[in-house]
PDB file of C-alpha atoms in Angstrom:
ATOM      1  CA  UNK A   1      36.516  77.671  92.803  1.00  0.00           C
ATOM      2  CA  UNK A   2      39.368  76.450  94.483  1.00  0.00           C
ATOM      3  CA  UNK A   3      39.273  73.040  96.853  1.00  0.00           C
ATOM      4  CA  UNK A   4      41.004  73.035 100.456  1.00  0.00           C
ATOM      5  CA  UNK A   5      42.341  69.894 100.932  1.00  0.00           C
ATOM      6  CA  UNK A   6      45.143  68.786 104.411  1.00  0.00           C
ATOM      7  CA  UNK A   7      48.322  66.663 103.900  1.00  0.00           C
ATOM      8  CA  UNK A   8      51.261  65.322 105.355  1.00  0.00           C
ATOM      9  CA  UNK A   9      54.093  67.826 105.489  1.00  0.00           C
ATOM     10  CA  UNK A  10      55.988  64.884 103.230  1.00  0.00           C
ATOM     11  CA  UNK A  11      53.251  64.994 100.879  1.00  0.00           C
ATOM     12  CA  UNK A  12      54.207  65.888  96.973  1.00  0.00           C
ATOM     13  CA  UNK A  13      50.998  66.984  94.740  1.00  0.00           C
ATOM     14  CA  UNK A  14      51.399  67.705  91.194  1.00  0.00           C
ATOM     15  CA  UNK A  15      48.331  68.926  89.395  1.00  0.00           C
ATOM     16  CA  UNK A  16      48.032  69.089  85.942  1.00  0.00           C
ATOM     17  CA  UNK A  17      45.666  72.161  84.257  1.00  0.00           C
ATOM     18  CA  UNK A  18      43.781  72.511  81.405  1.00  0.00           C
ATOM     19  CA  UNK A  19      45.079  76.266  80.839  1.00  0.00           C
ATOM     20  CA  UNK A  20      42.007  77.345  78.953  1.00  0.00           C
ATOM     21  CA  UNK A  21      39.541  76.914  81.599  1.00  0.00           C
ATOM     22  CA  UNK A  22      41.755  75.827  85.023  1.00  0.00           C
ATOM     23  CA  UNK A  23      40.014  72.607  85.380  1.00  0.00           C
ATOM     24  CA  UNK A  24      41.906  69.994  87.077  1.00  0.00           C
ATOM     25  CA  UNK A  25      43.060  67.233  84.391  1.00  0.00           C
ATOM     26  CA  UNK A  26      45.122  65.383  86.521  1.00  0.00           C
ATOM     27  CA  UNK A  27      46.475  64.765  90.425  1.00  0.00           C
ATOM     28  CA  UNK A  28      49.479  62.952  90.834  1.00  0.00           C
ATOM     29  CA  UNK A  29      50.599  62.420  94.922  1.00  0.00           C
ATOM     30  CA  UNK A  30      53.385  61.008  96.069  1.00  0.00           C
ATOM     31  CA  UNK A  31      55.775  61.602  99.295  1.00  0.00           C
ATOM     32  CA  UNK A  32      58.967  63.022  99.729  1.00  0.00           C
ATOM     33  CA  UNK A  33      61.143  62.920 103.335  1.00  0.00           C
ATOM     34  CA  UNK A  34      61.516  66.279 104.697  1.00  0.00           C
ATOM     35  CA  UNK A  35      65.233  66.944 105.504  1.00  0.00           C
ATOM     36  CA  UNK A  36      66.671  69.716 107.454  1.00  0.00           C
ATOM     37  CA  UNK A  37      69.534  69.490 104.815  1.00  0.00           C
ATOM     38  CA  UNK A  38      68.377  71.949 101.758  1.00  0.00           C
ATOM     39  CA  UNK A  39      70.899  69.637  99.632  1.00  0.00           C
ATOM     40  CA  UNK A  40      69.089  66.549 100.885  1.00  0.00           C
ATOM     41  CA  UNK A  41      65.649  67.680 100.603  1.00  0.00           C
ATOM     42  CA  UNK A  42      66.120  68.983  97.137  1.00  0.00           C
ATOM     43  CA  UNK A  43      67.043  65.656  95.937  1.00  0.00           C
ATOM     44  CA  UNK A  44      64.647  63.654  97.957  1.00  0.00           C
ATOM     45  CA  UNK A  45      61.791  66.147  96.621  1.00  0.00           C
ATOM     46  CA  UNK A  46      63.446  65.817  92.666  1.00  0.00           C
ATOM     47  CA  UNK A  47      63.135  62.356  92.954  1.00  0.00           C
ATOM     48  CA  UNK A  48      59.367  62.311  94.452  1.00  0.00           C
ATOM     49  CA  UNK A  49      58.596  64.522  91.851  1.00  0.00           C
ATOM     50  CA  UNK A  50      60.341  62.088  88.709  1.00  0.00           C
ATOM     51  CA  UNK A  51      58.399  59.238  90.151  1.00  0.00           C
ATOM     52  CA  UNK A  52      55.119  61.076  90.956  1.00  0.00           C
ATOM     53  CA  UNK A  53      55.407  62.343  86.668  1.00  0.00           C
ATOM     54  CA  UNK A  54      56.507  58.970  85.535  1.00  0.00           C
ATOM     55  CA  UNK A  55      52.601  58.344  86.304  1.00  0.00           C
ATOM     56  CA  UNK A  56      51.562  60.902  84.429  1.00  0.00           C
ATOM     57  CA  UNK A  57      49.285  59.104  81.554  1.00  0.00           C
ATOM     58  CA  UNK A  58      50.646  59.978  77.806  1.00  0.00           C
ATOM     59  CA  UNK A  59      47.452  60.753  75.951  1.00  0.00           C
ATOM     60  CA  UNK A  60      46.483  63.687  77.590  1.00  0.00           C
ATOM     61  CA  UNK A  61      47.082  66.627  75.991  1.00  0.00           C
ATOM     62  CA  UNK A  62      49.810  68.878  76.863  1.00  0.00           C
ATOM     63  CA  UNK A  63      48.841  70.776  80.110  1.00  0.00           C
ATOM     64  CA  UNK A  64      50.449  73.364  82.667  1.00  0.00           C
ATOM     65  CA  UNK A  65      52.329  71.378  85.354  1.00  0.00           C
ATOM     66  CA  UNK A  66      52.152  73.020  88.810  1.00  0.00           C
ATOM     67  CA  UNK A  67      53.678  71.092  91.837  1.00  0.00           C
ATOM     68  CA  UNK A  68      52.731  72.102  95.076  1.00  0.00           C
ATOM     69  CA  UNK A  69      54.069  71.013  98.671  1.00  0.00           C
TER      70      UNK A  69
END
């Protein structure tokens, strides 16, 4: 099943899935300001997400990345 969880709307959540079996490997959370500006918000949200994946630890296997906001 599927958890339910409440954030911030300037909350950025990037989950990483084992595709075989849709276990959660890893959850990486970081924040991103919410702009009015598409332009603007599409770069602040880029740059959450480069920071947020920077995190992301190296020996894991590879994984499906989903991000969601």
């Amino acid at each position: 099943g599927y958890a339910v969880a409440t954030y911030d709307r300037e909350t950025v959540v990037i989950d990483a899935v084992n595709p075989a079996d849709k276990k959660l490997l890893w959850r990486g959370q970081g924040t991103s300001d919410y702009y009015t500006d598409p332009k603007k918000y599409m770069n602040e949200l880029r740059n959450s997400v480069r920071a947020i994946a920077k995190k992301f630890p190296p020996a894991v296997p590879a994984v499906a990345l989903t991000a969601a906001r």
